[in-house]
Coordinates of C-alpha atoms and ligand atoms in Angstrom, one line a residue:
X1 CA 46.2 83.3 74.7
X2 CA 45.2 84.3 71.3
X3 CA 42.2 83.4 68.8
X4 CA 44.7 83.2 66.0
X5 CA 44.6 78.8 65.7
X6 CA 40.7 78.9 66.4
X7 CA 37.9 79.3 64.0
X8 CA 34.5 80.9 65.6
X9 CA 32.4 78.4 64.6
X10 CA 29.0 79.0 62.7
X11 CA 27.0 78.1 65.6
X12 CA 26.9 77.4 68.8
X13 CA 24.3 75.6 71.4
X14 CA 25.6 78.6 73.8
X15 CA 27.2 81.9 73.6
X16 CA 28.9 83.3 76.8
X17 CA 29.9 87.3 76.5
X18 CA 33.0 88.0 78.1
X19 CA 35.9 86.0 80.5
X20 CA 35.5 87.5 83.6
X21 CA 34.9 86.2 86.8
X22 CA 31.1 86.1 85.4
X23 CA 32.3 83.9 82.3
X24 CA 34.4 81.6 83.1
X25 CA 32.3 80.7 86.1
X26 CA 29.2 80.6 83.6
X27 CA 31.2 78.3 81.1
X28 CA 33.0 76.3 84.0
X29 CA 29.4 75.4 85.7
X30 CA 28.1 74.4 82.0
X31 CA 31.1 71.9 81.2
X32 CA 30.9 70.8 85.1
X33 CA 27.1 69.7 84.0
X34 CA 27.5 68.4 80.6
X35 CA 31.0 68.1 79.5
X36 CA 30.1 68.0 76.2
X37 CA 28.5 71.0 76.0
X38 CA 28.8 73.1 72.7
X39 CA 30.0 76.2 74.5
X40 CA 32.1 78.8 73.7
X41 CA 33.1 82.2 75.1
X42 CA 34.3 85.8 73.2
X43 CA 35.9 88.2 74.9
X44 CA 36.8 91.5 73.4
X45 CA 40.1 91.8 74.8
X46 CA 43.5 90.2 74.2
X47 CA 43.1 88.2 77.8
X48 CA 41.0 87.0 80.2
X49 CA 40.0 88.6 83.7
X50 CA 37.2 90.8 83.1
X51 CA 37.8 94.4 85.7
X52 CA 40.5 92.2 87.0
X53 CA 42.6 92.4 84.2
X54 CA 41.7 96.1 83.2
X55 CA 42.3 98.0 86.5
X56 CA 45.6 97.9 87.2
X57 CA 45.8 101.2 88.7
X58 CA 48.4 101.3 91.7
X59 CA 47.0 99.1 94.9
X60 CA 44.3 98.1 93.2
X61 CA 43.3 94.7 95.5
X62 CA 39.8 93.2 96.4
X63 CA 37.9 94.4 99.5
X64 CA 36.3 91.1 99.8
X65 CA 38.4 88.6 101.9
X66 CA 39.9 86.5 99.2
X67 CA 39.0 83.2 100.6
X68 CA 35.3 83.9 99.6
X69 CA 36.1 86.2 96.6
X70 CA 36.9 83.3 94.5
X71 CA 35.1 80.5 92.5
X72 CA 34.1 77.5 95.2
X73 CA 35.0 75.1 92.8
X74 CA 38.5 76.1 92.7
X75 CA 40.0 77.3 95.7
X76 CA 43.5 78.4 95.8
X77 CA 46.0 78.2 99.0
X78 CA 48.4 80.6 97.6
X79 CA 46.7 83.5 98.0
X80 CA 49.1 86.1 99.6
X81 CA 47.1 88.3 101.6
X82 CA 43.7 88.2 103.1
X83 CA 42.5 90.8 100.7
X84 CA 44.6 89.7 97.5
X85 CA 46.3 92.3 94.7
X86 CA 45.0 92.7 91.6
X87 CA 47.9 91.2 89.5
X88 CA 47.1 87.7 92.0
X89 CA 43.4 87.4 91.1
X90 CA 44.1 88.0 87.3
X91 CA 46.7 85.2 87.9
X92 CA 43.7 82.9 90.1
X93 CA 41.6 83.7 86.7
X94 CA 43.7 82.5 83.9
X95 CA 45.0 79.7 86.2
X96 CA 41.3 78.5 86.5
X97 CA 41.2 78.7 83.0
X98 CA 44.2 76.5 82.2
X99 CA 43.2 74.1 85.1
X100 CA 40.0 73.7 83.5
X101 CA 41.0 73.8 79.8
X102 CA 38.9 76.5 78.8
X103 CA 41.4 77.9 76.2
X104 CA 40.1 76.8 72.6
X105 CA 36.5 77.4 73.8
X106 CA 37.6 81.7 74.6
X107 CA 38.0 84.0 71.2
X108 CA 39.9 86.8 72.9
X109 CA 39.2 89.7 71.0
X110 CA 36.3 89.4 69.5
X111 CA 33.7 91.7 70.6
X112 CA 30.0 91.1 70.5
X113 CA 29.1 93.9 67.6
X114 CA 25.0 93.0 67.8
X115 CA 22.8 90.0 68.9
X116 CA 19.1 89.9 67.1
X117 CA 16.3 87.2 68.1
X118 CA 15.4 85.0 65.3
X119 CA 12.1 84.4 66.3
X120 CA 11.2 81.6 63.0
X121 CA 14.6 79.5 63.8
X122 CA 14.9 80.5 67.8
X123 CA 18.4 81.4 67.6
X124 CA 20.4 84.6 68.2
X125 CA 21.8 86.2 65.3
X126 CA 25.2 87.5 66.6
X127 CA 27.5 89.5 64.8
X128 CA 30.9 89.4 66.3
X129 CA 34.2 91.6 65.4
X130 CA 35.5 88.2 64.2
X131 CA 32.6 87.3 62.2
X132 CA 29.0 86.1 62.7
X133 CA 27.6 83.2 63.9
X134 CA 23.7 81.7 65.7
X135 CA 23.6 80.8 69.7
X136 CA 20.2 79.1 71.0
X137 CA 21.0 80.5 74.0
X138 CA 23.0 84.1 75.1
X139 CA 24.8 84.4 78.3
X140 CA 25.7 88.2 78.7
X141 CA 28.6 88.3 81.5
X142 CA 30.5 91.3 80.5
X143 CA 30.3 93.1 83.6
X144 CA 28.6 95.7 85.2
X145 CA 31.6 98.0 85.8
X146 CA 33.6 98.1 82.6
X147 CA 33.0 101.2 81.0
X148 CA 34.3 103.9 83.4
X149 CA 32.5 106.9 83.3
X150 CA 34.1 110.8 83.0
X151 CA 32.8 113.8 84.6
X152 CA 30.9 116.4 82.6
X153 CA 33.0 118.8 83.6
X154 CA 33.1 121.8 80.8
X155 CA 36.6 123.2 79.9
X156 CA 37.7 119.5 80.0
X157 CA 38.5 118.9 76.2
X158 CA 41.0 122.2 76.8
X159 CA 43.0 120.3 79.4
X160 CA 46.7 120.3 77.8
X161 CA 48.0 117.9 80.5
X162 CA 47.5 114.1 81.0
X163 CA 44.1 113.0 82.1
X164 CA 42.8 109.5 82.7
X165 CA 40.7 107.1 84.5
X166 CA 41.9 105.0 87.0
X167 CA 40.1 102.1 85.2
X168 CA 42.5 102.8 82.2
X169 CA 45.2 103.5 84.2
X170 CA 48.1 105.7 81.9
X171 CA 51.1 103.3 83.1
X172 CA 53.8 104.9 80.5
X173 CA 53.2 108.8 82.2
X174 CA 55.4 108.7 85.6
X175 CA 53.8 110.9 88.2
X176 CA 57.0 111.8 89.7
X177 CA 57.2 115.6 90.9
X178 CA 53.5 116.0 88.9
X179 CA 51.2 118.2 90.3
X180 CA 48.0 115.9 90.8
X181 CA 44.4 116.3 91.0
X182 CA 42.0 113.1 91.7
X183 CA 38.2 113.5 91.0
X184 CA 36.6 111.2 92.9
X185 CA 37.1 109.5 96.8
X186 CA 35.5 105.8 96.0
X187 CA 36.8 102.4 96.2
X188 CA 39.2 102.8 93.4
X189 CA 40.8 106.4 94.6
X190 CA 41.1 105.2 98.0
X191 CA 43.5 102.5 97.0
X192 CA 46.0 104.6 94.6
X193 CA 45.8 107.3 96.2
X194 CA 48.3 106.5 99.0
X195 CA 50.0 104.6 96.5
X196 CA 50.8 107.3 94.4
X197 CA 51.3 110.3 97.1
X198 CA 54.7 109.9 97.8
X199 CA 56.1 110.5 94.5
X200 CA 53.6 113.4 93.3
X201 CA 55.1 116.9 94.2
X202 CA 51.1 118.4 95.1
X203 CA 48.0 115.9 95.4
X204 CA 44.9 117.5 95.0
X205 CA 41.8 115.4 96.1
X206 CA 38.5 116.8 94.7
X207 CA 35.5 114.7 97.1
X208 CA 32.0 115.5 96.4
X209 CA 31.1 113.2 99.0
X210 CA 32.7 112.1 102.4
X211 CA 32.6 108.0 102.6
X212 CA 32.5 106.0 106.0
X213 CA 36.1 104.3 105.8
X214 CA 36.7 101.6 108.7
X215 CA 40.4 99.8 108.9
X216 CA 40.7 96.9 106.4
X217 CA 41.8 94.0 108.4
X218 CA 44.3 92.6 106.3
X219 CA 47.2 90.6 106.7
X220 CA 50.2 87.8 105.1
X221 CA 49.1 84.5 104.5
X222 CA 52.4 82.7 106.2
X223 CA 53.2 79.1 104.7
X224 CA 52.4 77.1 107.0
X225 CA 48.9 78.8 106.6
X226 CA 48.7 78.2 103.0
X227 CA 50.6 74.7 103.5
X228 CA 47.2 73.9 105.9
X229 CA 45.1 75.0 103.5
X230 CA 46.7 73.0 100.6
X231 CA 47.2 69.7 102.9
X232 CA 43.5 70.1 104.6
X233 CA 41.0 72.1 101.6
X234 CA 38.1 71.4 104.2
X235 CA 40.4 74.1 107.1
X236 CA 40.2 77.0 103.9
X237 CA 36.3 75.7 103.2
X238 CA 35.6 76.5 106.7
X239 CA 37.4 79.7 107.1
X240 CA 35.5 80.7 103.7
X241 CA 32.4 79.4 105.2
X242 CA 33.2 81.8 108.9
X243 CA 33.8 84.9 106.4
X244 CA 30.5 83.9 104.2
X245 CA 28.3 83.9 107.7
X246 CA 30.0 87.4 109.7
X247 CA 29.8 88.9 106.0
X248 CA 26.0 87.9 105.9
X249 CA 25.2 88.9 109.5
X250 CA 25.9 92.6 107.5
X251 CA 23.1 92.2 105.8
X252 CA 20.9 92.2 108.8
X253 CA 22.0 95.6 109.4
X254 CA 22.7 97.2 106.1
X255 CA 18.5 95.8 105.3
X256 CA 16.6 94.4 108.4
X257 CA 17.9 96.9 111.3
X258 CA 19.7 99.9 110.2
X259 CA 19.1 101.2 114.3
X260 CA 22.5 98.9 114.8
X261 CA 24.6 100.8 111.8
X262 CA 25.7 103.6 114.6
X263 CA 27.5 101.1 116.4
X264 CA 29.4 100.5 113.0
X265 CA 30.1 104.6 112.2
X266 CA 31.4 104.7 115.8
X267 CA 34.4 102.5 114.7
X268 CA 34.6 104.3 111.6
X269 CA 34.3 107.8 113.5
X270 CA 37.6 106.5 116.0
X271 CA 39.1 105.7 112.6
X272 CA 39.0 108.8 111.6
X273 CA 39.9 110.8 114.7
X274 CA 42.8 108.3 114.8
X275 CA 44.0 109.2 111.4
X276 CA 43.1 113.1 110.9
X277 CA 44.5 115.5 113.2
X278 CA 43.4 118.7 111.1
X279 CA 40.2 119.5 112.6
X280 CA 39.1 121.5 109.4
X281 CA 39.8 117.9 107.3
X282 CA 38.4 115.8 109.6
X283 CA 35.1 117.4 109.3
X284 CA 35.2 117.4 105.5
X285 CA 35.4 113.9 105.8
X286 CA 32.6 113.1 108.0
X287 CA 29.8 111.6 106.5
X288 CA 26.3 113.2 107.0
X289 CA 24.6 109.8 105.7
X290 CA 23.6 106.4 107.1
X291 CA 26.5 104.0 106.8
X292 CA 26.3 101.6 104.5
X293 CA 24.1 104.1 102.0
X294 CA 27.5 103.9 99.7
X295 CA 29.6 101.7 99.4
X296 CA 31.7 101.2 102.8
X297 CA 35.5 101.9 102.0
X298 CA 38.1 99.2 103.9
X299 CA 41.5 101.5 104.1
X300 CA 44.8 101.9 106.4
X301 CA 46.2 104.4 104.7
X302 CA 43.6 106.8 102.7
X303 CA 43.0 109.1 105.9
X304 CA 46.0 110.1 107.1
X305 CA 46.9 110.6 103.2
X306 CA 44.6 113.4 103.0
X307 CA 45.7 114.8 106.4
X308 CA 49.5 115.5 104.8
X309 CA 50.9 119.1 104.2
X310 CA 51.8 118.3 100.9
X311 CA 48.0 116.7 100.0
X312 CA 45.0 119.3 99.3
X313 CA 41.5 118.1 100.2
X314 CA 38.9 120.0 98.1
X315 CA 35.2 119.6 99.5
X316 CA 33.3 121.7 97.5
X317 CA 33.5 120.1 93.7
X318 CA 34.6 121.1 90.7
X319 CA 33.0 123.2 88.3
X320 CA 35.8 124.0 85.5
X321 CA 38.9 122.3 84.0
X322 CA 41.0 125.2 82.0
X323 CA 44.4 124.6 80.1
X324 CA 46.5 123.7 83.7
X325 CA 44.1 123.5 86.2
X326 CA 41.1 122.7 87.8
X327 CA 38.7 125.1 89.7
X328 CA 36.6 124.8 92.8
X329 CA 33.0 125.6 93.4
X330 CA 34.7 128.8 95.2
X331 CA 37.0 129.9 92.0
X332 CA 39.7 128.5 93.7
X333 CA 42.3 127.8 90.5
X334 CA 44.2 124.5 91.3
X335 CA 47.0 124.3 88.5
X336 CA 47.7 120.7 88.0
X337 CA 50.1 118.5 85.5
X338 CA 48.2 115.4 85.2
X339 CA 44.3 114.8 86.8
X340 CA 43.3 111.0 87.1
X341 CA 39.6 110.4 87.0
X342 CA 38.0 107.8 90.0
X343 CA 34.7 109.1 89.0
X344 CA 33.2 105.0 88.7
X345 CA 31.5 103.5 86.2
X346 CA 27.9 103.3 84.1
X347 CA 26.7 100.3 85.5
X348 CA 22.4 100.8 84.5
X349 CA 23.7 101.5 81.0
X350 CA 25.9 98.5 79.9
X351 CA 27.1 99.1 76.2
X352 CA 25.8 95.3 75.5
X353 CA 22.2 96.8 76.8
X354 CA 22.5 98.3 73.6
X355 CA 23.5 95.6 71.5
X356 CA 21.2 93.0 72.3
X357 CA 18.2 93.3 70.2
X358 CA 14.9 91.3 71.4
X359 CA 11.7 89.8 69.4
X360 CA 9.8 93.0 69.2
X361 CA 12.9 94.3 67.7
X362 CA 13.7 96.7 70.8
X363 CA 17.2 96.7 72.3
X364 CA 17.5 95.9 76.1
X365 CA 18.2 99.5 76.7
X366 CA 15.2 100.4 75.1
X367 CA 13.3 98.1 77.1
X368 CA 15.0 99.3 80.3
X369 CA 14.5 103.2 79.2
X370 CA 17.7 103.8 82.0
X371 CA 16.3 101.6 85.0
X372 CA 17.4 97.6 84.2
X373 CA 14.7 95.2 85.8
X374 CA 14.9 91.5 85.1
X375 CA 13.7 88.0 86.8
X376 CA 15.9 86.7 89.3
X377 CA 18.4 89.1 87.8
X378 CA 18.6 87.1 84.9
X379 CA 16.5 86.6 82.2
X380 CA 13.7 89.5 80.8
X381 CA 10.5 89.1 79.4
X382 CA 10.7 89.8 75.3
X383 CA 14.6 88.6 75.0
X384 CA 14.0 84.5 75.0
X385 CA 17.1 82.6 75.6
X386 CA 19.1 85.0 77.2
X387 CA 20.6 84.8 80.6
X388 CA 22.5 87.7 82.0
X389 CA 25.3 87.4 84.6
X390 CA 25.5 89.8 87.4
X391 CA 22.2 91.4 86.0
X392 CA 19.9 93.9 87.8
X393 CA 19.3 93.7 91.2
X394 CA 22.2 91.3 91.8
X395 CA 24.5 93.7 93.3
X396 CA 26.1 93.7 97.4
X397 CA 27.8 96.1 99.8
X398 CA 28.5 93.6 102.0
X399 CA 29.7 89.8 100.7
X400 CA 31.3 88.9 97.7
X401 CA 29.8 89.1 93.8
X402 CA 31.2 85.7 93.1
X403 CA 28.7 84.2 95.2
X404 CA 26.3 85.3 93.1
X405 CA 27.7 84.8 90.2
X406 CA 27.7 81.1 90.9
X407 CA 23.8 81.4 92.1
X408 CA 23.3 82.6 88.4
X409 CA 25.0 79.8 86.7
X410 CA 23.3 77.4 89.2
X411 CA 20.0 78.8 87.5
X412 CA 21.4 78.7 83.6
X413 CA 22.5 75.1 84.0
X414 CA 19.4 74.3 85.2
X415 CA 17.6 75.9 82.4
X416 CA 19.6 74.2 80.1
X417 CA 19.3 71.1 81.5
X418 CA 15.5 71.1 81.5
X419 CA 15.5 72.7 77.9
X420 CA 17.4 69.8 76.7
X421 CA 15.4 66.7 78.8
X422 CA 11.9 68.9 78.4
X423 CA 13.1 69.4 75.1
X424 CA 12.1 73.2 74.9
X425 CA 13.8 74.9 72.1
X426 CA 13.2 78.8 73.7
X427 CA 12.3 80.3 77.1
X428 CA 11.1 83.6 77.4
X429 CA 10.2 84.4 81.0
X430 CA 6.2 85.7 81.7
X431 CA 5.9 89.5 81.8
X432 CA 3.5 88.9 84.9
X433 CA 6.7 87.1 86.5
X434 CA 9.5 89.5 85.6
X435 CA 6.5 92.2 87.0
X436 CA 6.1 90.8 90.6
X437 CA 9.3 89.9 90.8
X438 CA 10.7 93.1 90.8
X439 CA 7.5 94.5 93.3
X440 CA 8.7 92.4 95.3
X441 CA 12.9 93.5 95.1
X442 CA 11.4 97.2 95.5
X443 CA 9.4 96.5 98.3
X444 CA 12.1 94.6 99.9
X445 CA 14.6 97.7 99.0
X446 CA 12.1 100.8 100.2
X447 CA 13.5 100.4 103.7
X448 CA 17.2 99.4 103.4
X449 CA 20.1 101.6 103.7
X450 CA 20.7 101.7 100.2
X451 CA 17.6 103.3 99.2
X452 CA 16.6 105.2 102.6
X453 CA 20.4 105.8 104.2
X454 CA 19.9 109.6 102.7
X455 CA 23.1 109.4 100.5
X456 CA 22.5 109.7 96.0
X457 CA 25.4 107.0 94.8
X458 CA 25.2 104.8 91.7
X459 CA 22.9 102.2 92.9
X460 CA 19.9 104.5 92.1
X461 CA 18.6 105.7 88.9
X462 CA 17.3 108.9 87.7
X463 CA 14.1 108.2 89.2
X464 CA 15.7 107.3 92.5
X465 CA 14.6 103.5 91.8
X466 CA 17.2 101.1 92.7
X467 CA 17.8 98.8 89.8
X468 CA 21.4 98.0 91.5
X469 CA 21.1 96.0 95.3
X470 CA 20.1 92.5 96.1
X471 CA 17.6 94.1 99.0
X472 CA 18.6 90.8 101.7
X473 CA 20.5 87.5 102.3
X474 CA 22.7 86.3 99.4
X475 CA 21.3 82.4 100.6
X476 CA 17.7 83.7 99.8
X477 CA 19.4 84.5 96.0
X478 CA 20.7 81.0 96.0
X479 CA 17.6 78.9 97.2
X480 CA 15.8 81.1 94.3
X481 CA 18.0 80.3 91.6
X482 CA 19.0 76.7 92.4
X483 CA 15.7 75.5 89.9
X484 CA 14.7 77.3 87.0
X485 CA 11.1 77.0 87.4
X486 CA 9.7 76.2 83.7
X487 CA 6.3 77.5 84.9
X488 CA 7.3 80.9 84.9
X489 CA 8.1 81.2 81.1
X490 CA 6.4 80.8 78.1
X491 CA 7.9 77.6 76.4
X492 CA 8.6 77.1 72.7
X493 CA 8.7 73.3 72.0
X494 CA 11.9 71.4 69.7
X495 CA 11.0 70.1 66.9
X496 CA 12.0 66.6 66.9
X497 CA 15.3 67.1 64.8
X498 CA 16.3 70.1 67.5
X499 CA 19.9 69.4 68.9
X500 CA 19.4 70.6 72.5
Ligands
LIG601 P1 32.6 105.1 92.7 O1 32.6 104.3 93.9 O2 31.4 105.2 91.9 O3 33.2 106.5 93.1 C1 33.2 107.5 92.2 C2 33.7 108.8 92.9 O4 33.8 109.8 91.9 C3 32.8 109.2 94.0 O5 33.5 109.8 95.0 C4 31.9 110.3 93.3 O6 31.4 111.2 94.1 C5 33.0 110.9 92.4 N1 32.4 111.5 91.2 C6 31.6 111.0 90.3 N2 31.3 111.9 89.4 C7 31.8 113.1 89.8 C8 31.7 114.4 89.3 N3 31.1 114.7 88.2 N4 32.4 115.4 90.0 C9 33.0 115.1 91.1 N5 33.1 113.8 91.6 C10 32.5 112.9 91.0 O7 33.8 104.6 91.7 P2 35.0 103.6 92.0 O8 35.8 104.1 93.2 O9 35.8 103.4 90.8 O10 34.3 102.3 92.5 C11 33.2 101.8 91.7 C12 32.8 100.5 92.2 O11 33.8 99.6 91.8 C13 32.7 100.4 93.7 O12 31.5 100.8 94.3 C14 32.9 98.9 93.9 O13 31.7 98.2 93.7 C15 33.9 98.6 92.8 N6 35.2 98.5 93.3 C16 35.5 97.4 94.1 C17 36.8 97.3 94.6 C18 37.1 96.1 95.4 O14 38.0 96.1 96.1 N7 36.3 95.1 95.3 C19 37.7 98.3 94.4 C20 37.4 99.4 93.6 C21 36.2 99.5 93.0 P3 29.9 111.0 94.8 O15 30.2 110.0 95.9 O16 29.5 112.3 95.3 O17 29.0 110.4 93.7

């Protein structure tokens, strides 16, 4: 898929940012609406699929059952496993995309350089890497986990080995006999870690912190399965439906009654007496928070990894990298050939915060100062026009993003659709609005396990505030976002020429 036969056009009506799962459902719910719809999408890579295109790190796979970690308009019964791979939902993504015919409304890389309110003609002024052009209205759906983040380790610039992040995964440099270091024990490391151990000659694991790890229930898809599913849709719909309600029953836990969580830790306890015999690494890996505080990890194989001979678990962080190695909190010297960074991601700091410019002339960063806030996770007070896709306080630990997602296009193609019958030329949502709102997602968060489970992870801020976690049921989300309530933003009127 290339730009290279497509013009950007001048203008558009609307101006999606980025092809991921957030994009393409965003663009797919607009043409579903009005399937004339001026819309068009840039993406700043060569190829759609968002973080499902760029980690490709070994096992990389979703830990959201598949059958709900995928667009509800366009199932798919050839999903291989319960928890697909990677390279299958990239596939699911540009599939959707041909099914759909999306292809001469995407500009693949072109990035979004700036986008500036034009308060006198209500447009966005964008400035692209393949030219500029106006919007009327901005969807921002590039991601919350895209630009992976580095430790600030010092010595690291002296490092005369190969270092990268698992996000950017180095698949030319074959670990085979390397001596290994991994920074990090999240989602990502869990996965390649096991992955990779059997061809590394030493695997050093730096952990900062333990994570409760319960067995990831996954399994083939047989045909006659996915022959079911393709024969009767409604069989997949209700399985879907059966993960979307034990998934949400989670959330009753993880917000409401944290008392029941032990019951939980005791499975992921047995887990790990099952898979570490080494007393000493068993107790490095025991949590000393509430479950559920970070993100829980789903894994088979991670445990009994770190239990190996030839595998070094190091609990007490790093505090140097020199030429060849890297050194403990101890001065323990670990001399290493390659290290691979699983250190996450800068998800309250998006690089787009920083492009977007709103009508006082303030970027959305400078707006956010470091702790994103918005209305229904969407729009923000200042920046008219402007919807943003998995925005703050949109986040789960429990049920699947793409839900979501789908709740926030629900609430753009509403908006839309009243801007162009009301005939409303701008929105800009009420700073008393945006205000409560987000009293109300702190209060609602001051109790959960997120913010109270006694863990620091990347769902709180500097200030400890949690601009990260939907704080209860994702069906609450939904019901709020299926109408965009006009009375809650300040409405500029079309003149009577305006095409909405
Ligand atoms: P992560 O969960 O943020 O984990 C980063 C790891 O690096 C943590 O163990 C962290 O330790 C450690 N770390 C960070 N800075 C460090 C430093 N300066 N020194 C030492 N250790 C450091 O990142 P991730 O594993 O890439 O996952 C990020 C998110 O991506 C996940 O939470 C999840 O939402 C998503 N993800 C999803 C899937 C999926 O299957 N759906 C798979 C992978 C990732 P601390 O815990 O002490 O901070």
């Amino acid at each position: 898929m290339t730009h290279s036969q497509k013009v950007l056009p001048e203008s558009v009506r609307v101006l999606v940012v980025g092809a991921g799962f957030a994009g393409i459902g965003a663009v797919s719910r607009i043409l579903d609406d009005d399937p004339n719809a001026d819309v068009v999408v840039i993406e700043r890579a060569d190829d759609v699929g968002g973080t499902w295109r760029d980690n490709t790190y070994p096992g990389c796979a979703c830990d959201v059952p598949t059958s709900l970690y995928s667009f509800s308009f366009a199932p798919s019964p050839d999903w291989t496993h319960t928890f697909a791979r990677q390279p299958e939902i990239h596939r699911y993504l540009r599939g959707v995309v041909d099914a759909l015919g999306l292809q001469g409304r995407i500009f693949t890389g072109c990035e979004l350089i700036s986008a500036k309110w034009d308060s006198a003609n209500s447009r966005w002024a964008v400035e692209t890497s393949l030219g500029s052009l106006t919007a009327h209205v901005l969807v921002a759906a590039t991601g919350a986990l895209s630009t992976p983040k580095l430790p600030n380790v010092p010595g690291i610039e002296k490092f005369a080995g190969t270092m990268f992040h698992s996000a950017t995964w180095n698949h030319d440099h074959d670990l085979t006999d390397q001596r290994v270091a991994v920074i990090g024990t999240g989602a990502s490391a869990v996965q390649f870690v096991p992955e990779i151990v059997d061809r590394t000659a030493r695997l050093t694991v730096f952990q900062r912190t333990p994570a409760w790890v319960v067995p990831r229930l996954d399994r083939t898809l047989g045909k006659l399965e996915k022959a079911m599913y393709r024969r009767f849709p409604s069989t997949q719909k209700a399985v879907r439906g059966f993960i979307y309600g034990y998934r949400e029953a989670y959330v009753s836990a993880l917000a409401h009654h944290p008392g029941v969580l032990p019951l939980v830790s005791n499975v992921a306890k047995l887990h790990l007496r099952r898979q570490v015999k080494n007393p000493v690494t068993r107790a490095a890996l025991t949590p000393d928070f509430m479950l559920g505080c970070k993100r829980m990890l789903l894994s088979n194989d991670w445990l009994k990894t770190l239990d190996r001979d030839d595998v070094d678990l190091v609990d007490s962080g790093l505090t140097e990298i020199t030429e060849n190695a890297v050194v403990d909190a101890h001065g323990n010297s670990y001399p290493v050939d390659t290290i691979i960074f699983a250190t996450g991601f800068t998800p309250t700091e998006p690089p787009v915060s920083h492009a977007i410019q709103g009508s006082d002339g303030r970027t959305l960063a400078e707006r956010w100062g470091g702790s994103p806030n918005a209305y229904r996770g969407t729009t923000v007070h200042g920046f008219p026009n402007l919807f943003l896709m998995y925005g703050p306080n949109t986040n789960l630990g429990h049920s699947s993003i793409v839900y979501m997602l789908e709740s926030q296009a629900n609430y753009l193609v509403s908006a839309l659709r009243q801007m162009r019958e009301q005939r409303i030329e701008a929105v800009d949502v009420s700073e008393h609005a945006q205000q409560q709102y987000n009293s109300w997602i702190h209060d609602s968060l001051s109790g959960t396990v997120w913010n109270a489970g006694g863990c620091s992870s990347w769902y709180l801020d500097s200030e400890g505030r949690n601009p990260v976690m939907w704080p209860t049921y994702t069906f609450t989300f939904r019901n709020s976002t299926r109408t965009f309530e006009t009375s809650d933003y300040a409405l500029t009127p079309a003149g009577k020429s305006a095409q909405l």
